[in-house]
Amino acid sequence: MTAFLGFAALLCLIVLATLLRPLWRDARGVALGIGLITLLSTGLLYRLVGTPQALDPAARQAPRTLEEAVVQLKAALARDPQQAEGWALLGQAYLRMDDAANARDAFAKAVRLAPDNADFLTEAAQSRAMANPSRTFDAEALALLEAALKADPNHQRARWFLGVAQRQAGKHAEAAVTWGPLLTQVSADTATSLRKEINAARADAGLPPLAEAAAQPAATALLEVEVALDKALAERVRLRPDATVFVIARQPGSPMPVAAQKQAASELPFSTALSDADSPMPTLKLSQMQEVELVARLSASGDASRQEGDLESRPVRVKLPADKPVRLVIGAQ
């Protein structure tokens, strides 16, 4: 910062010397006075309305954690709150921090600034559902999803979530119609799972199932996973008969799974393979990922959501497709 100020002062002196040269011969006192006042006024004006802290290297340091990045992003948005992309980025950061309420508020601001952005509308609806204690899409979230599809009829996530919202609202026939176009947009593996969801919605609406689709080849395994319980832990703990192991692949930095399998804890140790057939969401498939984070969770309750007392393996990042099995040890220190 000192070097910058010295350079700035020198530059000002050169400019003033050039401009005041005609006065120097006849009125040196006046010239010196004008120069001094100009320099002082410039420095004071920069101090009042400029950003001198931006010259501090500490202030320009890249964030080391997600929390630091959120603090910097909030400061930037406080200075310029008209950045829709910034609010959306803040919302995504809050989702990664499992702070659904603040994510909902951030995406709501992004939508107000960019009301025709289908991605923002979908994220706003999803974060509202995640922040809702019942984990359901309310009327406002439903309207956001409808607006997203109006802006982009081919937006797969918006169409999927809209169908989910309609199912939650008891509009089963509408949900089946909403999901229908996805059958031609997703892979064969995903279409098989989606067809089951559509037929379940049609059954609840009193409608016959869709016509049987042609047989599809088996899903290609993308990840081989070996799961075991830490030996020291196995010697101390007696597993409940109904304990469950979940093998989960998720996007790095995101809690949303792109593939998941459920196995009985009594089968430990075991080997399994993950493919697109294990993707819980038709619009987010394992084969679309270049890298995933793998974790194995031992659940005493059998609930897929993490509960107090659950044990997990250390997360392992894997590039896809993996060329060798990935080993996960639950409870390893």
Tab-separated table of C-alpha atoms in Angstrom:
chain	number	residue	atom	x	y	z
A	1	MET	CA	0.000	0.000	0.000
A	2	THR	CA	2.914	2.369	0.821
A	3	ALA	CA	4.429	1.807	-2.619
A	4	PHE	CA	1.075	2.488	-4.260
A	5	LEU	CA	0.608	5.764	-2.359
A	6	GLY	CA	4.134	6.882	-3.200
A	7	PHE	CA	3.609	6.132	-6.875
A	8	ALA	CA	0.259	7.930	-6.844
A	9	ALA	CA	1.805	11.009	-5.207
A	10	LEU	CA	4.645	11.066	-7.751
A	11	LEU	CA	2.180	10.787	-10.610
A	12	CYS	CA	0.127	13.674	-9.204
A	13	LEU	CA	3.257	15.821	-8.881
A	14	ILE	CA	4.217	15.173	-12.492
A	15	VAL	CA	0.731	16.087	-13.701
A	16	LEU	CA	0.576	19.225	-11.536
A	17	ALA	CA	4.053	20.323	-12.586
A	18	THR	CA	2.983	20.118	-16.202
A	19	LEU	CA	-0.272	21.985	-15.622
A	20	LEU	CA	1.191	24.683	-13.344
A	21	ARG	CA	4.368	25.328	-15.324
A	22	PRO	CA	3.089	28.668	-16.731
A	23	LEU	CA	2.500	29.970	-13.152
A	24	TRP	CA	5.907	28.839	-11.876
A	25	ARG	CA	7.805	31.658	-13.610
A	26	ASP	CA	5.546	34.486	-12.409
A	27	ALA	CA	3.813	33.243	-9.244
A	28	ARG	CA	5.650	30.360	-7.624
A	29	GLY	CA	3.796	30.774	-4.326
A	30	VAL	CA	0.430	30.478	-6.013
A	31	ALA	CA	1.584	27.437	-7.970
A	32	LEU	CA	2.857	25.700	-4.843
A	33	GLY	CA	-0.373	26.492	-3.019
A	34	ILE	CA	-2.545	25.103	-5.793
A	35	GLY	CA	-0.417	21.954	-5.985
A	36	LEU	CA	-0.506	21.348	-2.234
A	37	ILE	CA	-4.275	21.903	-1.996
A	38	THR	CA	-4.885	19.573	-4.948
A	39	LEU	CA	-2.802	16.773	-3.428
A	40	LEU	CA	-4.450	17.074	-0.020
A	41	SER	CA	-7.936	17.267	-1.520
A	42	THR	CA	-7.319	14.180	-3.672
A	43	GLY	CA	-6.064	12.163	-0.692
A	44	LEU	CA	-8.985	13.257	1.496
A	45	LEU	CA	-11.534	12.510	-1.229
A	46	TYR	CA	-10.131	8.997	-1.726
A	47	ARG	CA	-10.209	8.408	2.009
A	48	LEU	CA	-13.870	9.460	2.184
A	49	VAL	CA	-15.370	7.786	-0.893
A	50	GLY	CA	-12.678	5.404	-2.108
A	51	THR	CA	-11.802	1.908	-0.965
A	52	PRO	CA	-8.353	2.150	0.633
A	53	GLN	CA	-8.786	-1.238	2.338
A	54	ALA	CA	-8.773	-2.836	-1.109
A	55	LEU	CA	-5.048	-2.025	-1.271
A	56	ASP	CA	-4.410	-4.159	1.805
A	57	PRO	CA	-3.177	-7.650	0.719
A	58	ALA	CA	-5.034	-9.183	3.669
A	59	ALA	CA	-8.299	-7.766	2.337
A	60	ARG	CA	-7.660	-9.335	-1.062
A	61	GLN	CA	-6.811	-12.788	0.297
A	62	ALA	CA	-8.790	-15.648	-1.228
A	63	PRO	CA	-11.216	-17.327	1.197
A	64	ARG	CA	-9.821	-20.481	2.804
A	65	THR	CA	-13.162	-21.942	3.895
A	66	LEU	CA	-16.740	-21.928	2.692
A	67	GLU	CA	-17.676	-19.791	5.695
A	68	GLU	CA	-15.075	-17.150	4.737
A	69	ALA	CA	-16.366	-17.185	1.154
A	70	VAL	CA	-19.894	-16.556	2.427
A	71	VAL	CA	-18.703	-13.590	4.510
A	72	GLN	CA	-16.943	-12.045	1.493
A	73	LEU	CA	-19.890	-12.701	-0.798
A	74	LYS	CA	-22.328	-11.129	1.675
A	75	ALA	CA	-20.086	-8.057	1.892
A	76	ALA	CA	-20.008	-7.770	-1.905
A	77	LEU	CA	-23.800	-8.080	-2.086
A	78	ALA	CA	-24.202	-5.456	0.615
A	79	ARG	CA	-22.296	-3.033	-1.634
A	80	ASP	CA	-24.180	-4.082	-4.775
A	81	PRO	CA	-27.396	-5.993	-3.988
A	82	GLN	CA	-28.562	-6.034	-7.616
A	83	GLN	CA	-26.473	-9.095	-8.546
A	84	ALA	CA	-28.821	-12.002	-9.232
A	85	GLU	CA	-25.921	-14.381	-9.879
A	86	GLY	CA	-24.362	-13.360	-6.566
A	87	TRP	CA	-27.521	-14.136	-4.598
A	88	ALA	CA	-27.829	-17.501	-6.357
A	89	LEU	CA	-24.199	-18.289	-5.542
A	90	LEU	CA	-24.832	-17.359	-1.913
A	91	GLY	CA	-27.872	-19.639	-1.867
A	92	GLN	CA	-25.802	-22.549	-3.188
A	93	ALA	CA	-23.170	-21.919	-0.526
A	94	TYR	CA	-25.817	-21.989	2.197
A	95	LEU	CA	-27.163	-25.283	0.821
A	96	ARG	CA	-23.688	-26.778	1.087
A	97	MET	CA	-23.610	-25.593	4.698
A	98	ASP	CA	-27.007	-27.282	5.311
A	99	ASP	CA	-28.543	-23.865	6.044
A	100	ALA	CA	-31.774	-24.212	4.097
A	101	ALA	CA	-33.482	-21.146	5.607
A	102	ASN	CA	-30.780	-18.706	4.493
A	103	ALA	CA	-30.531	-20.510	1.140
A	104	ARG	CA	-34.274	-19.992	0.647
A	105	ASP	CA	-33.947	-16.252	1.338
A	106	ALA	CA	-30.930	-15.863	-0.956
A	107	PHE	CA	-32.596	-17.658	-3.882
A	108	ALA	CA	-35.758	-15.612	-3.339
A	109	LYS	CA	-33.699	-12.446	-3.911
A	110	ALA	CA	-32.107	-13.965	-7.009
A	111	VAL	CA	-35.559	-14.741	-8.408
A	112	ARG	CA	-36.790	-11.193	-7.776
A	113	LEU	CA	-33.869	-9.888	-9.828
A	114	ALA	CA	-34.105	-12.552	-12.562
A	115	PRO	CA	-37.718	-13.771	-12.634
A	116	ASP	CA	-37.287	-15.664	-15.929
A	117	ASN	CA	-34.244	-17.707	-14.931
A	118	ALA	CA	-35.436	-21.336	-14.743
A	119	ASP	CA	-32.398	-22.451	-12.718
A	120	PHE	CA	-32.951	-19.780	-10.060
A	121	LEU	CA	-36.690	-20.514	-9.914
A	122	THR	CA	-36.053	-24.235	-9.447
A	123	GLU	CA	-33.415	-23.675	-6.767
A	124	ALA	CA	-35.739	-21.256	-4.983
A	125	ALA	CA	-38.515	-23.851	-4.937
A	126	GLN	CA	-36.217	-26.654	-3.771
A	127	SER	CA	-34.703	-24.548	-0.974
A	128	ARG	CA	-38.198	-23.581	0.209
A	129	ALA	CA	-39.067	-27.266	0.493
A	130	MET	CA	-35.821	-28.029	2.330
A	131	ALA	CA	-36.456	-25.169	4.772
A	132	ASN	CA	-40.029	-26.309	5.376
A	133	PRO	CA	-40.216	-28.416	8.588
A	134	SER	CA	-42.412	-30.911	6.712
A	135	ARG	CA	-39.948	-31.017	3.760
A	136	THR	CA	-42.805	-30.364	1.349
A	137	PHE	CA	-43.358	-27.901	-1.489
A	138	ASP	CA	-45.824	-25.193	-0.443
A	139	ALA	CA	-48.052	-23.151	-2.758
A	140	GLU	CA	-45.323	-20.575	-3.408
A	141	ALA	CA	-42.789	-23.291	-4.281
A	142	LEU	CA	-45.355	-24.829	-6.638
A	143	ALA	CA	-45.781	-21.458	-8.374
A	144	LEU	CA	-41.992	-21.111	-8.699
A	145	LEU	CA	-41.730	-24.509	-10.404
A	146	GLU	CA	-44.577	-23.701	-12.769
A	147	ALA	CA	-42.822	-20.443	-13.659
A	148	ALA	CA	-39.551	-22.330	-14.235
A	149	LEU	CA	-41.223	-24.697	-16.707
A	150	LYS	CA	-42.890	-21.782	-18.436
A	151	ALA	CA	-39.484	-20.158	-18.857
A	152	ASP	CA	-37.863	-23.438	-19.971
A	153	PRO	CA	-40.221	-26.344	-20.812
A	154	ASN	CA	-37.222	-28.694	-21.118
A	155	HIS	CA	-35.880	-27.995	-17.613
A	156	GLN	CA	-35.716	-31.527	-16.211
A	157	ARG	CA	-35.212	-30.700	-12.528
A	158	ALA	CA	-38.098	-28.242	-12.540
A	159	ARG	CA	-40.359	-30.852	-14.177
A	160	TRP	CA	-39.325	-33.552	-11.711
A	161	PHE	CA	-39.850	-31.343	-8.646
A	162	LEU	CA	-43.165	-30.074	-9.989
A	163	GLY	CA	-44.376	-33.650	-10.234
A	164	VAL	CA	-43.217	-34.292	-6.666
A	165	ALA	CA	-45.040	-31.162	-5.484
A	166	GLN	CA	-48.216	-32.245	-7.264
A	167	ARG	CA	-48.001	-35.682	-5.675
A	168	GLN	CA	-47.622	-34.093	-2.250
A	169	ALA	CA	-50.713	-31.999	-2.956
A	170	GLY	CA	-52.724	-35.092	-3.927
A	171	LYS	CA	-52.780	-34.150	-7.628
A	172	HIS	CA	-51.680	-37.602	-8.781
A	173	ALA	CA	-53.042	-37.476	-12.331
A	174	GLU	CA	-51.374	-34.093	-12.892
A	175	ALA	CA	-48.085	-35.434	-11.559
A	176	ALA	CA	-48.211	-38.357	-14.000
A	177	VAL	CA	-48.786	-35.942	-16.879
A	178	THR	CA	-46.003	-33.621	-15.679
A	179	TRP	CA	-43.463	-36.452	-15.503
A	180	GLY	CA	-44.454	-38.000	-18.837
A	181	PRO	CA	-42.162	-35.898	-21.095
A	182	LEU	CA	-39.144	-36.871	-18.994
A	183	LEU	CA	-39.348	-40.454	-20.282
A	184	THR	CA	-37.925	-39.339	-23.628
A	185	GLN	CA	-35.323	-37.023	-22.071
A	186	VAL	CA	-33.550	-39.330	-19.607
A	187	SER	CA	-31.474	-42.488	-20.026
A	188	ALA	CA	-33.054	-45.911	-20.326
A	189	ASP	CA	-32.037	-46.804	-16.757
A	190	THR	CA	-33.625	-43.685	-15.334
A	191	ALA	CA	-36.701	-44.070	-17.522
A	192	THR	CA	-37.343	-47.469	-15.944
A	193	SER	CA	-37.378	-45.973	-12.436
A	194	LEU	CA	-39.413	-42.991	-13.604
A	195	ARG	CA	-41.999	-45.233	-15.244
A	196	LYS	CA	-42.594	-46.874	-11.849
A	197	GLU	CA	-43.175	-43.463	-10.263
A	198	ILE	CA	-45.581	-42.465	-13.033
A	199	ASN	CA	-47.526	-45.705	-12.725
A	200	ALA	CA	-47.762	-45.260	-8.958
A	201	ALA	CA	-49.193	-41.777	-9.501
A	202	ARG	CA	-51.620	-43.105	-12.110
A	203	ALA	CA	-52.727	-45.885	-9.742
A	204	ASP	CA	-53.425	-43.341	-6.996
A	205	ALA	CA	-55.460	-41.360	-9.530
A	206	GLY	CA	-57.457	-44.462	-10.515
A	207	LEU	CA	-55.832	-44.681	-13.949
A	208	PRO	CA	-54.377	-47.759	-15.661
A	209	PRO	CA	-50.565	-48.110	-15.885
A	210	LEU	CA	-48.603	-47.040	-18.929
A	211	ALA	CA	-48.029	-49.594	-21.639
A	212	GLU	CA	-45.022	-51.809	-20.981
A	213	ALA	CA	-41.793	-50.460	-22.358
A	214	ALA	CA	-39.420	-52.573	-24.409
A	215	ALA	CA	-36.856	-54.463	-22.344
A	216	GLN	CA	-33.730	-52.424	-21.663
A	217	PRO	CA	-30.195	-53.685	-21.121
A	218	ALA	CA	-28.914	-53.800	-17.559
A	219	ALA	CA	-27.352	-50.627	-16.197
A	220	THR	CA	-23.592	-50.372	-16.534
A	221	ALA	CA	-21.764	-50.431	-13.208
A	222	LEU	CA	-19.761	-47.223	-12.747
A	223	LEU	CA	-18.403	-47.819	-9.237
A	224	GLU	CA	-17.334	-50.967	-7.420
A	225	VAL	CA	-17.490	-50.450	-3.656
A	226	GLU	CA	-16.210	-52.633	-0.812
A	227	VAL	CA	-17.749	-51.840	2.596
A	228	ALA	CA	-16.474	-53.131	5.932
A	229	LEU	CA	-16.814	-52.350	9.632
A	230	ASP	CA	-13.699	-51.266	11.511
A	231	LYS	CA	-12.285	-54.319	13.317
A	232	ALA	CA	-11.839	-52.563	16.664
A	233	LEU	CA	-15.384	-51.224	16.478
A	234	ALA	CA	-16.806	-54.613	15.489
A	235	GLU	CA	-15.306	-56.142	18.630
A	236	ARG	CA	-16.997	-53.559	20.883
A	237	VAL	CA	-20.393	-53.105	19.215
A	238	ARG	CA	-23.237	-55.542	18.772
A	239	LEU	CA	-25.287	-54.579	15.737
A	240	ARG	CA	-29.066	-54.555	15.904
A	241	PRO	CA	-30.741	-57.116	13.619
A	242	ASP	CA	-32.520	-54.358	11.726
A	243	ALA	CA	-29.466	-52.078	11.347
A	244	THR	CA	-28.931	-50.827	7.815
A	245	VAL	CA	-25.956	-49.723	5.742
A	246	PHE	CA	-26.416	-47.001	3.125
A	247	VAL	CA	-23.804	-46.643	0.398
A	248	ILE	CA	-24.064	-43.108	-0.956
A	249	ALA	CA	-22.422	-41.292	-3.856
A	250	ARG	CA	-22.944	-37.525	-3.915
A	251	GLN	CA	-21.646	-34.461	-5.666
A	252	PRO	CA	-18.597	-33.083	-3.814
A	253	GLY	CA	-19.733	-30.272	-1.558
A	254	SER	CA	-23.413	-31.158	-1.869
A	255	PRO	CA	-25.631	-33.259	0.410
A	256	MET	CA	-27.743	-34.439	-2.541
A	257	PRO	CA	-27.055	-38.110	-3.491
A	258	VAL	CA	-26.611	-39.075	-7.126
A	259	ALA	CA	-26.680	-42.790	-6.291
A	260	ALA	CA	-27.579	-44.741	-3.165
A	261	GLN	CA	-27.976	-48.355	-2.112
A	262	LYS	CA	-29.420	-49.915	1.014
A	263	GLN	CA	-27.935	-53.102	2.468
A	264	ALA	CA	-28.529	-55.058	5.680
A	265	ALA	CA	-25.783	-54.523	8.250
A	266	SER	CA	-25.712	-58.283	8.786
A	267	GLU	CA	-24.150	-58.598	5.322
A	268	LEU	CA	-20.993	-56.690	6.361
A	269	PRO	CA	-18.422	-56.894	4.895
A	270	PHE	CA	-19.880	-56.795	1.393
A	271	SER	CA	-19.135	-55.633	-2.137
A	272	THR	CA	-21.584	-53.829	-4.387
A	273	ALA	CA	-21.729	-51.837	-7.605
A	274	LEU	CA	-23.362	-48.457	-8.215
A	275	SER	CA	-24.921	-47.447	-11.520
A	276	ASP	CA	-27.557	-45.089	-12.917
A	277	ALA	CA	-30.177	-47.557	-11.677
A	278	ASP	CA	-29.266	-46.425	-8.142
A	279	SER	CA	-29.872	-42.730	-8.887
A	280	PRO	CA	-32.765	-41.541	-6.675
A	281	MET	CA	-33.560	-38.583	-8.957
A	282	PRO	CA	-34.308	-39.101	-12.647
A	283	THR	CA	-32.686	-35.787	-13.540
A	284	LEU	CA	-29.438	-36.294	-11.592
A	285	LYS	CA	-27.618	-39.448	-12.682
A	286	LEU	CA	-24.347	-41.019	-11.656
A	287	SER	CA	-23.164	-41.175	-15.269
A	288	GLN	CA	-23.425	-37.378	-15.518
A	289	MET	CA	-20.771	-36.922	-12.836
A	290	GLN	CA	-17.049	-36.570	-13.434
A	291	GLU	CA	-16.259	-36.913	-9.732
A	292	VAL	CA	-18.262	-38.103	-6.721
A	293	GLU	CA	-17.788	-38.383	-2.976
A	294	LEU	CA	-18.468	-41.842	-1.555
A	295	VAL	CA	-19.523	-42.605	2.006
A	296	ALA	CA	-20.999	-45.611	3.818
A	297	ARG	CA	-23.386	-44.941	6.731
A	298	LEU	CA	-24.424	-47.442	9.400
A	299	SER	CA	-27.935	-46.539	10.513
A	300	ALA	CA	-29.521	-48.134	13.584
A	301	SER	CA	-32.899	-46.589	12.699
A	302	GLY	CA	-32.891	-47.660	9.055
A	303	ASP	CA	-33.569	-44.055	8.025
A	304	ALA	CA	-31.671	-42.754	4.989
A	305	SER	CA	-31.365	-39.314	6.604
A	306	ARG	CA	-28.455	-38.993	8.997
A	307	GLN	CA	-29.487	-39.488	12.626
A	308	GLU	CA	-27.680	-38.994	15.921
A	309	GLY	CA	-25.616	-42.075	16.681
A	310	ASP	CA	-25.127	-43.121	13.048
A	311	LEU	CA	-21.615	-44.175	12.095
A	312	GLU	CA	-19.964	-43.269	8.788
A	313	SER	CA	-16.856	-44.083	6.842
A	314	ARG	CA	-14.455	-41.365	5.882
A	315	PRO	CA	-15.612	-39.716	2.627
A	316	VAL	CA	-13.593	-40.742	-0.418
A	317	ARG	CA	-13.508	-38.722	-3.646
A	318	VAL	CA	-13.456	-40.783	-6.832
A	319	LYS	CA	-13.154	-39.783	-10.475
A	320	LEU	CA	-15.555	-41.557	-12.824
A	321	PRO	CA	-15.471	-44.064	-14.279
A	322	ALA	CA	-13.446	-45.749	-11.510
A	323	ASP	CA	-10.932	-48.367	-12.637
A	324	LYS	CA	-10.716	-50.229	-9.306
A	325	PRO	CA	-12.943	-50.918	-6.276
A	326	VAL	CA	-13.231	-48.231	-3.603
A	327	ARG	CA	-12.911	-49.446	-0.007
A	328	LEU	CA	-15.010	-47.788	2.712
A	329	VAL	CA	-14.470	-48.655	6.385
A	330	ILE	CA	-17.220	-47.609	8.779
A	331	GLY	CA	-16.028	-46.264	12.113
A	332	ALA	CA	-12.325	-46.089	11.198
A	333	GLN	CA	-10.391	-43.450	13.131
